[in-house]
Amino acid sequence: MVNVMLAGGLALLVSLLGTPLFIRFLVRRGYGQPIHDDLTLHHVKRGKPTMGGAVVIGAALVGYFGSHLLLLGLDAGDLARVTTSPVSVSALLVLFLLVGLGAVGFLDDFTKIRAERSLGLTSRQKLAGQTLVTVVFAALALWLTDEHGKAPASTAISFVRDTRLDLAFAGPVVGSLLFLLWANLLITGASNGVNLTDGLDGLAIGASVMVFGAYTMISLWQHNASCSLAPGPSCYPGSDALDLAVVAAAVAGACFGFLWWNAAPASIIMGDTGSLSLGAALAGLAVLTRTELLLGVLGGLFVIVTLSVIIQVVSFRTRGKRVFRIAPLHHHFEVVGWAEITIVIRFWIVAGICVLAGLGLFYGEWVVTT
């Protein structure tokens, strides 16, 4: 537990203090955010420093590895006796997603800045980058095993734990291929969902804090009820739950610190560098904590925003009519006349309700099975 709190605190401190330094660097370089011409209400934000997600990623890495190093130092020097979790494969896989999709987002953001337009990488280029990172993650998560022969991921579709629906129904080869496709769908969907939600100051990063906080709680609960510590019919088989809680806490702390500067009126925008990486990390946590479908509840706000875009596109292509004034959904409410801060706070309320519902389902299932 000390490791989890230390990771979150370190990441929060680095993000809170490091963001203004990064803002000054971006301003000197002239790296500002291009704004789509249709978003007339956002033209005032044109040229605002972007790529702030780099701070979130850096702070999360410092929080995770820094907490491990500090606790090892304290233990080695007999300054404190604490229970620590070793650096695990599962945690490194989530951080790989965070950095990998952050790199794809960075290329997208940097392309926008260099070209001075609101469009960065093409859809195919972005999808290719997402797919490459996802396939590497999925392959390693399924094929790397620990000393007990257990892999971080499972071919079973999971909700609050693995279900009976196993992708390896026709053998391990077919199961591996289907898992690669399933993981790609989850990670691409989650990263694009956060990306679509990142349209108003503080909206996506604030919602992300809540979901990463939820995964910190879920991972801690899984550790305390793990089969190695508390064997029984309701125990959780994962062996790296505590270290996943450290990762989730580190990213949550990094997001919290960045929110100080990203809240309306934002001093910096996190860009695709942040939104793609955060969505991918959430999906990675869902896969490795065996809560894949539960992510759709915990991240319900991201699902709603994504659905608004899908509905808009399908309606326009099939009927020639728009359901919303403009998509994604938060921009529709802007056009209707809601103030930006009002939309953000009300959408945060929706995000909080979704997180509480997801946690209720998770803990409720454990109570039923005990």
CSV table of C-alpha atoms in Angstrom, one decimal:
chain,number,residue,atom,x,y,z
A,1,MET,CA,0.0,0.0,0.0
A,2,VAL,CA,2.9,2.3,0.7
A,3,ASN,CA,4.2,1.7,-2.8
A,4,VAL,CA,0.9,2.6,-4.3
A,5,MET,CA,0.6,5.9,-2.3
A,6,LEU,CA,4.2,6.8,-3.0
A,7,ALA,CA,3.8,6.2,-6.8
A,8,GLY,CA,0.7,8.4,-6.9
A,9,GLY,CA,2.3,11.1,-4.8
A,10,LEU,CA,5.5,11.2,-6.8
A,11,ALA,CA,3.7,11.3,-10.1
A,12,LEU,CA,1.4,14.1,-8.8
A,13,LEU,CA,4.3,16.2,-7.7
A,14,VAL,CA,6.3,15.7,-11.0
A,15,SER,CA,3.2,16.5,-13.1
A,16,LEU,CA,2.2,19.5,-11.0
A,17,LEU,CA,5.7,21.1,-11.0
A,18,GLY,CA,6.8,19.9,-14.3
A,19,THR,CA,3.9,21.1,-16.4
A,20,PRO,CA,4.6,24.9,-16.2
A,21,LEU,CA,8.2,24.2,-17.2
A,22,PHE,CA,7.0,22.2,-20.2
A,23,ILE,CA,4.6,25.1,-21.0
A,24,ARG,CA,7.5,27.5,-21.1
A,25,PHE,CA,9.5,25.2,-23.4
A,26,LEU,CA,6.5,24.8,-25.8
A,27,VAL,CA,5.9,28.6,-25.9
A,28,ARG,CA,9.6,29.3,-26.7
A,29,ARG,CA,9.3,26.7,-29.5
A,30,GLY,CA,6.0,28.0,-30.8
A,31,TYR,CA,4.3,24.6,-30.5
A,32,GLY,CA,0.7,25.6,-30.4
A,33,GLN,CA,-2.6,23.7,-31.0
A,34,PRO,CA,-4.3,24.1,-34.4
A,35,ILE,CA,-8.1,24.3,-34.2
A,36,HIS,CA,-10.6,22.9,-36.7
A,37,ASP,CA,-12.4,25.7,-38.5
A,38,ASP,CA,-15.9,24.3,-37.6
A,39,LEU,CA,-15.2,24.9,-33.9
A,40,THR,CA,-15.6,28.7,-34.0
A,41,LEU,CA,-16.1,28.8,-30.2
A,42,HIS,CA,-12.6,27.3,-29.8
A,43,HIS,CA,-10.7,29.7,-32.1
A,44,VAL,CA,-9.5,31.5,-28.9
A,45,LYS,CA,-7.5,28.4,-28.1
A,46,ARG,CA,-5.6,28.4,-31.4
A,47,GLY,CA,-1.9,28.4,-30.7
A,48,LYS,CA,-2.3,27.2,-27.0
A,49,PRO,CA,0.6,24.9,-26.0
A,50,THR,CA,-0.1,21.3,-26.8
A,51,MET,CA,1.4,17.8,-26.4
A,52,GLY,CA,1.0,18.1,-22.7
A,53,GLY,CA,0.4,14.4,-22.5
A,54,ALA,CA,4.2,14.0,-22.6
A,55,VAL,CA,4.3,15.4,-19.0
A,56,VAL,CA,1.6,12.9,-17.9
A,57,ILE,CA,3.6,10.0,-19.4
A,58,GLY,CA,6.9,11.2,-17.9
A,59,ALA,CA,5.4,11.8,-14.5
A,60,ALA,CA,3.7,8.4,-14.5
A,61,LEU,CA,7.1,6.7,-15.3
A,62,VAL,CA,8.9,8.7,-12.6
A,63,GLY,CA,6.1,7.8,-10.1
A,64,TYR,CA,6.2,4.1,-10.9
A,65,PHE,CA,10.0,3.5,-11.1
A,66,GLY,CA,10.8,6.2,-8.5
A,67,SER,CA,8.5,4.5,-5.9
A,68,HIS,CA,10.2,1.2,-6.4
A,69,LEU,CA,13.7,2.7,-6.1
A,70,LEU,CA,12.9,4.7,-3.0
A,71,LEU,CA,11.4,1.7,-1.2
A,72,LEU,CA,14.3,-0.5,-2.2
A,73,GLY,CA,16.7,2.2,-0.8
A,74,LEU,CA,14.7,2.5,2.4
A,75,ASP,CA,14.7,-1.3,2.9
A,76,ALA,CA,18.4,-1.7,2.0
A,77,GLY,CA,19.3,1.0,4.5
A,78,ASP,CA,17.1,-0.5,7.2
A,79,LEU,CA,15.3,2.9,7.4
A,80,ALA,CA,11.9,1.2,7.0
A,81,ARG,CA,10.4,-2.2,6.7
A,82,VAL,CA,7.6,-2.2,4.1
A,83,THR,CA,6.1,-4.8,1.8
A,84,THR,CA,6.9,-3.9,-1.8
A,85,SER,CA,6.0,-5.5,-5.1
A,86,PRO,CA,8.8,-6.3,-7.5
A,87,VAL,CA,8.8,-4.7,-11.0
A,88,SER,CA,6.4,-7.0,-12.8
A,89,VAL,CA,5.9,-8.0,-16.5
A,90,SER,CA,2.3,-6.9,-16.2
A,91,ALA,CA,3.2,-3.4,-15.1
A,92,LEU,CA,5.8,-3.0,-17.8
A,93,LEU,CA,3.3,-4.1,-20.4
A,94,VAL,CA,0.8,-1.4,-19.3
A,95,LEU,CA,3.7,1.2,-19.3
A,96,PHE,CA,4.7,-0.1,-22.8
A,97,LEU,CA,1.1,0.8,-24.0
A,98,LEU,CA,1.3,4.2,-22.3
A,99,VAL,CA,4.6,5.1,-24.0
A,100,GLY,CA,3.9,3.3,-27.3
A,101,LEU,CA,0.5,5.0,-28.0
A,102,GLY,CA,1.9,8.2,-26.6
A,103,ALA,CA,4.6,8.1,-29.3
A,104,VAL,CA,1.9,7.6,-32.0
A,105,GLY,CA,0.0,10.6,-30.5
A,106,PHE,CA,3.1,12.6,-30.4
A,107,LEU,CA,3.8,12.1,-34.1
A,108,ASP,CA,0.1,13.1,-34.8
A,109,ASP,CA,0.5,16.3,-32.7
A,110,PHE,CA,3.8,17.2,-34.1
A,111,THR,CA,2.6,16.7,-37.7
A,112,LYS,CA,-0.3,19.1,-36.9
A,113,ILE,CA,2.1,21.7,-35.5
A,114,ARG,CA,4.6,21.4,-38.4
A,115,ALA,CA,1.9,21.6,-41.0
A,116,GLU,CA,0.0,24.3,-39.1
A,117,ARG,CA,-3.4,22.5,-39.6
A,118,SER,CA,-5.9,20.6,-37.4
A,119,LEU,CA,-5.2,17.3,-39.2
A,120,GLY,CA,-2.1,15.3,-38.3
A,121,LEU,CA,-1.4,11.7,-39.3
A,122,THR,CA,-3.8,10.1,-41.7
A,123,SER,CA,-6.3,7.6,-40.4
A,124,ARG,CA,-4.3,4.7,-41.9
A,125,GLN,CA,-1.0,5.9,-40.4
A,126,LYS,CA,-2.6,6.3,-36.9
A,127,LEU,CA,-4.3,2.9,-37.1
A,128,ALA,CA,-1.0,1.3,-38.3
A,129,GLY,CA,0.8,2.7,-35.3
A,130,GLN,CA,-1.9,1.7,-32.9
A,131,THR,CA,-2.0,-1.8,-34.3
A,132,LEU,CA,1.7,-2.3,-34.2
A,133,VAL,CA,1.9,-1.3,-30.5
A,134,THR,CA,-1.2,-3.4,-29.6
A,135,VAL,CA,0.0,-6.6,-31.4
A,136,VAL,CA,3.3,-6.4,-29.5
A,137,PHE,CA,1.5,-5.9,-26.2
A,138,ALA,CA,-1.0,-8.7,-26.8
A,139,ALA,CA,1.6,-11.2,-27.9
A,140,LEU,CA,3.8,-10.6,-24.9
A,141,ALA,CA,0.9,-10.5,-22.5
A,142,LEU,CA,-0.2,-13.9,-23.7
A,143,TRP,CA,3.1,-15.7,-24.3
A,144,LEU,CA,5.3,-14.5,-21.5
A,145,THR,CA,5.0,-16.6,-18.4
A,146,ASP,CA,6.3,-16.5,-14.8
A,147,GLU,CA,8.0,-19.2,-12.8
A,148,HIS,CA,4.6,-20.8,-12.3
A,149,GLY,CA,3.8,-20.9,-16.0
A,150,LYS,CA,1.1,-18.2,-15.8
A,151,ALA,CA,0.8,-15.5,-18.4
A,152,PRO,CA,-0.3,-12.0,-17.6
A,153,ALA,CA,-3.3,-12.2,-19.9
A,154,SER,CA,-5.9,-14.9,-20.7
A,155,THR,CA,-7.8,-15.9,-23.8
A,156,ALA,CA,-11.0,-15.9,-21.9
A,157,ILE,CA,-13.3,-12.9,-22.3
A,158,SER,CA,-13.7,-11.2,-18.9
A,159,PHE,CA,-16.2,-9.0,-17.2
A,160,VAL,CA,-15.4,-8.8,-13.5
A,161,ARG,CA,-13.2,-11.9,-13.9
A,162,ASP,CA,-12.7,-14.4,-16.7
A,163,THR,CA,-15.9,-15.9,-18.1
A,164,ARG,CA,-16.5,-19.2,-19.7
A,165,LEU,CA,-16.3,-17.6,-23.1
A,166,ASP,CA,-12.8,-18.6,-24.2
A,167,LEU,CA,-11.3,-17.5,-27.5
A,168,ALA,CA,-9.2,-20.6,-27.5
A,169,PHE,CA,-12.3,-22.8,-28.1
A,170,ALA,CA,-10.7,-24.2,-31.3
A,171,GLY,CA,-7.2,-24.6,-29.9
A,172,PRO,CA,-4.3,-22.3,-28.8
A,173,VAL,CA,-3.3,-21.1,-32.2
A,174,VAL,CA,-6.8,-19.9,-33.1
A,175,GLY,CA,-7.1,-18.5,-29.5
A,176,SER,CA,-3.9,-16.5,-29.9
A,177,LEU,CA,-5.0,-15.0,-33.2
A,178,LEU,CA,-8.5,-14.1,-31.8
A,179,PHE,CA,-6.9,-12.6,-28.7
A,180,LEU,CA,-4.7,-10.4,-30.8
A,181,LEU,CA,-7.8,-9.1,-32.6
A,182,TRP,CA,-9.8,-8.7,-29.4
A,183,ALA,CA,-6.9,-6.8,-27.7
A,184,ASN,CA,-6.5,-4.6,-30.7
A,185,LEU,CA,-10.3,-3.8,-30.7
A,186,LEU,CA,-10.2,-3.0,-26.9
A,187,ILE,CA,-7.0,-0.8,-27.0
A,188,THR,CA,-7.9,1.0,-30.3
A,189,GLY,CA,-11.4,1.6,-29.1
A,190,ALA,CA,-10.4,2.9,-25.6
A,191,SER,CA,-7.6,5.1,-27.0
A,192,ASN,CA,-9.9,6.6,-29.6
A,193,GLY,CA,-12.7,7.0,-27.0
A,194,VAL,CA,-10.5,9.1,-24.7
A,195,ASN,CA,-9.2,11.0,-27.8
A,196,LEU,CA,-12.7,11.9,-28.9
A,197,THR,CA,-13.6,13.1,-25.4
A,198,ASP,CA,-10.6,15.4,-25.2
A,199,GLY,CA,-12.3,18.4,-26.7
A,200,LEU,CA,-12.9,20.7,-23.7
A,201,ASP,CA,-10.6,21.9,-21.1
A,202,GLY,CA,-10.1,19.3,-18.4
A,203,LEU,CA,-12.9,17.0,-19.6
A,204,ALA,CA,-10.9,13.9,-20.6
A,205,ILE,CA,-8.1,14.2,-18.1
A,206,GLY,CA,-10.6,14.6,-15.2
A,207,ALA,CA,-12.6,11.6,-16.3
A,208,SER,CA,-9.4,9.6,-16.7
A,209,VAL,CA,-8.4,10.4,-13.0
A,210,MET,CA,-11.6,8.7,-11.9
A,211,VAL,CA,-11.2,5.6,-14.0
A,212,PHE,CA,-7.5,5.1,-13.1
A,213,GLY,CA,-8.4,5.7,-9.5
A,214,ALA,CA,-11.0,2.9,-9.9
A,215,TYR,CA,-8.4,0.5,-11.3
A,216,THR,CA,-6.1,1.3,-8.4
A,217,MET,CA,-8.9,0.2,-6.0
A,218,ILE,CA,-9.7,-2.9,-8.1
A,219,SER,CA,-6.1,-4.0,-8.4
A,220,LEU,CA,-5.6,-3.6,-4.6
A,221,TRP,CA,-8.7,-5.6,-3.9
A,222,GLN,CA,-7.5,-8.4,-6.3
A,223,HIS,CA,-4.2,-8.4,-4.5
A,224,ASN,CA,-5.8,-8.7,-1.1
A,225,ALA,CA,-8.1,-11.5,-2.3
A,226,SER,CA,-5.5,-13.2,-4.5
A,227,CYS,CA,-5.4,-17.0,-4.6
A,228,SER,CA,-1.9,-16.9,-3.2
A,229,LEU,CA,-2.9,-14.9,-0.1
A,230,ALA,CA,-6.5,-16.0,0.4
A,231,PRO,CA,-7.2,-19.2,-1.6
A,232,GLY,CA,-10.9,-20.0,-2.1
A,233,PRO,CA,-13.7,-20.1,-4.7
A,234,SER,CA,-13.8,-16.3,-5.0
A,235,CYS,CA,-10.0,-15.6,-5.1
A,236,TYR,CA,-8.3,-13.9,-8.0
A,237,PRO,CA,-5.6,-15.8,-9.9
A,238,GLY,CA,-3.5,-12.9,-11.0
A,239,SER,CA,0.0,-12.6,-9.5
A,240,ASP,CA,0.8,-8.9,-10.3
A,241,ALA,CA,-2.2,-7.2,-9.0
A,242,LEU,CA,-0.3,-5.1,-6.4
A,243,ASP,CA,2.1,-3.8,-9.0
A,244,LEU,CA,-0.8,-3.0,-11.4
A,245,ALA,CA,-2.2,-0.9,-8.6
A,246,VAL,CA,1.1,1.0,-8.4
A,247,VAL,CA,0.9,1.7,-12.2
A,248,ALA,CA,-2.7,2.8,-12.0
A,249,ALA,CA,-2.0,5.1,-9.0
A,250,ALA,CA,1.1,6.6,-10.8
A,251,VAL,CA,-1.0,7.4,-13.9
A,252,ALA,CA,-3.9,8.8,-11.8
A,253,GLY,CA,-1.5,11.0,-9.9
A,254,ALA,CA,0.1,12.2,-13.1
A,255,CYS,CA,-3.4,13.1,-14.5
A,256,PHE,CA,-4.3,14.9,-11.3
A,257,GLY,CA,-1.3,17.1,-11.4
A,258,PHE,CA,-1.8,17.9,-15.0
A,259,LEU,CA,-5.5,18.7,-14.4
A,260,TRP,CA,-4.4,21.7,-12.3
A,261,TRP,CA,-3.0,23.3,-15.5
A,262,ASN,CA,-5.5,21.8,-18.0
A,263,ALA,CA,-8.7,22.9,-16.1
A,264,ALA,CA,-10.6,25.7,-17.8
A,265,PRO,CA,-9.2,28.0,-18.9
A,266,ALA,CA,-6.5,25.5,-19.8
A,267,SER,CA,-2.8,26.7,-19.9
A,268,ILE,CA,-1.9,23.6,-21.9
A,269,ILE,CA,-3.7,20.9,-24.0
A,270,MET,CA,-2.6,17.3,-23.6
A,271,GLY,CA,-3.2,16.5,-27.3
A,272,ASP,CA,-3.2,13.1,-28.9
A,273,THR,CA,0.0,12.4,-27.0
A,274,GLY,CA,-2.0,12.2,-23.8
A,275,SER,CA,-5.4,11.0,-25.0
A,276,LEU,CA,-4.2,8.0,-27.0
A,277,SER,CA,-1.8,6.9,-24.3
A,278,LEU,CA,-4.3,7.2,-21.5
A,279,GLY,CA,-6.9,5.2,-23.3
A,280,ALA,CA,-4.4,2.5,-24.2
A,281,ALA,CA,-3.2,2.2,-20.6
A,282,LEU,CA,-6.8,1.9,-19.4
A,283,ALA,CA,-7.4,-1.0,-21.9
A,284,GLY,CA,-4.2,-2.6,-20.8
A,285,LEU,CA,-5.3,-2.5,-17.2
A,286,ALA,CA,-8.6,-4.0,-18.2
A,287,VAL,CA,-6.9,-6.9,-20.0
A,288,LEU,CA,-4.5,-7.7,-17.2
A,289,THR,CA,-6.9,-7.3,-14.3
A,290,ARG,CA,-9.4,-9.5,-16.3
A,291,THR,CA,-12.1,-6.8,-16.4
A,292,GLU,CA,-12.3,-6.2,-20.1
A,293,LEU,CA,-16.0,-5.7,-20.5
A,294,LEU,CA,-16.2,-3.8,-17.1
A,295,LEU,CA,-14.1,-1.1,-18.7
A,296,GLY,CA,-17.1,-0.2,-20.8
A,297,VAL,CA,-19.0,0.6,-17.6
A,298,LEU,CA,-16.1,2.3,-15.7
A,299,GLY,CA,-15.3,4.4,-18.8
A,300,GLY,CA,-18.9,4.9,-19.6
A,301,LEU,CA,-18.4,8.6,-20.5
A,302,PHE,CA,-15.9,7.7,-23.2
A,303,VAL,CA,-18.4,5.1,-24.6
A,304,ILE,CA,-21.2,7.7,-24.7
A,305,VAL,CA,-19.0,10.2,-26.5
A,306,THR,CA,-17.8,7.6,-29.0
A,307,LEU,CA,-21.4,6.4,-29.6
A,308,SER,CA,-22.5,10.0,-30.4
A,309,VAL,CA,-19.9,10.1,-33.2
A,310,ILE,CA,-21.0,6.7,-34.6
A,311,ILE,CA,-24.6,7.7,-34.4
A,312,GLN,CA,-23.9,11.0,-36.2
A,313,VAL,CA,-21.9,9.3,-39.0
A,314,VAL,CA,-24.4,6.5,-39.5
A,315,SER,CA,-27.4,8.8,-39.5
A,316,PHE,CA,-25.8,11.2,-42.0
A,317,ARG,CA,-24.7,8.5,-44.4
A,318,THR,CA,-28.0,6.5,-44.3
A,319,ARG,CA,-30.6,9.3,-43.9
A,320,GLY,CA,-28.7,12.4,-44.9
A,321,LYS,CA,-29.6,14.0,-41.6
A,322,ARG,CA,-27.6,14.8,-38.4
A,323,VAL,CA,-28.8,13.7,-35.0
A,324,PHE,CA,-26.6,16.3,-33.2
A,325,ARG,CA,-25.7,19.8,-34.2
A,326,ILE,CA,-22.1,18.7,-34.2
A,327,ALA,CA,-20.3,15.6,-32.9
A,328,PRO,CA,-18.8,14.6,-30.5
A,329,LEU,CA,-21.5,15.1,-28.0
A,330,HIS,CA,-19.8,17.8,-25.8
A,331,HIS,CA,-19.5,20.1,-28.8
A,332,HIS,CA,-23.2,19.7,-29.5
A,333,PHE,CA,-24.0,21.1,-26.1
A,334,GLU,CA,-21.6,24.0,-26.8
A,335,VAL,CA,-23.5,24.9,-30.0
A,336,VAL,CA,-26.8,24.6,-28.1
A,337,GLY,CA,-25.5,27.3,-25.7
A,338,TRP,CA,-24.1,25.5,-22.6
A,339,ALA,CA,-21.0,27.1,-21.1
A,340,GLU,CA,-17.8,25.0,-21.4
A,341,ILE,CA,-17.3,24.7,-17.7
A,342,THR,CA,-20.9,23.6,-17.3
A,343,ILE,CA,-20.5,20.8,-19.8
A,344,VAL,CA,-17.2,19.7,-18.2
A,345,ILE,CA,-18.7,19.5,-14.7
A,346,ARG,CA,-21.8,17.7,-15.8
A,347,PHE,CA,-19.9,15.2,-17.9
A,348,TRP,CA,-17.6,14.6,-14.9
A,349,ILE,CA,-20.7,13.8,-12.9
A,350,VAL,CA,-21.7,11.3,-15.6
A,351,ALA,CA,-18.1,9.9,-15.5
A,352,GLY,CA,-18.3,9.5,-11.7
A,353,ILE,CA,-21.7,7.7,-11.9
A,354,CYS,CA,-20.2,5.3,-14.4
A,355,VAL,CA,-17.2,4.6,-12.2
A,356,LEU,CA,-19.4,4.0,-9.1
A,357,ALA,CA,-21.6,1.7,-11.2
A,358,GLY,CA,-18.5,-0.3,-12.3
A,359,LEU,CA,-17.1,-0.5,-8.8
A,360,GLY,CA,-20.5,-1.6,-7.6
A,361,LEU,CA,-20.6,-4.4,-10.1
A,362,PHE,CA,-17.1,-5.5,-9.3
A,363,TYR,CA,-17.5,-5.6,-5.5
A,364,GLY,CA,-21.0,-6.9,-5.8
A,365,GLU,CA,-19.9,-10.0,-7.8
A,366,TRP,CA,-17.2,-10.7,-5.1
A,367,VAL,CA,-19.8,-10.5,-2.3
A,368,VAL,CA,-22.1,-12.9,-4.2
A,369,THR,CA,-19.4,-15.5,-4.8
A,370,THR,CA,-18.2,-15.5,-1.1
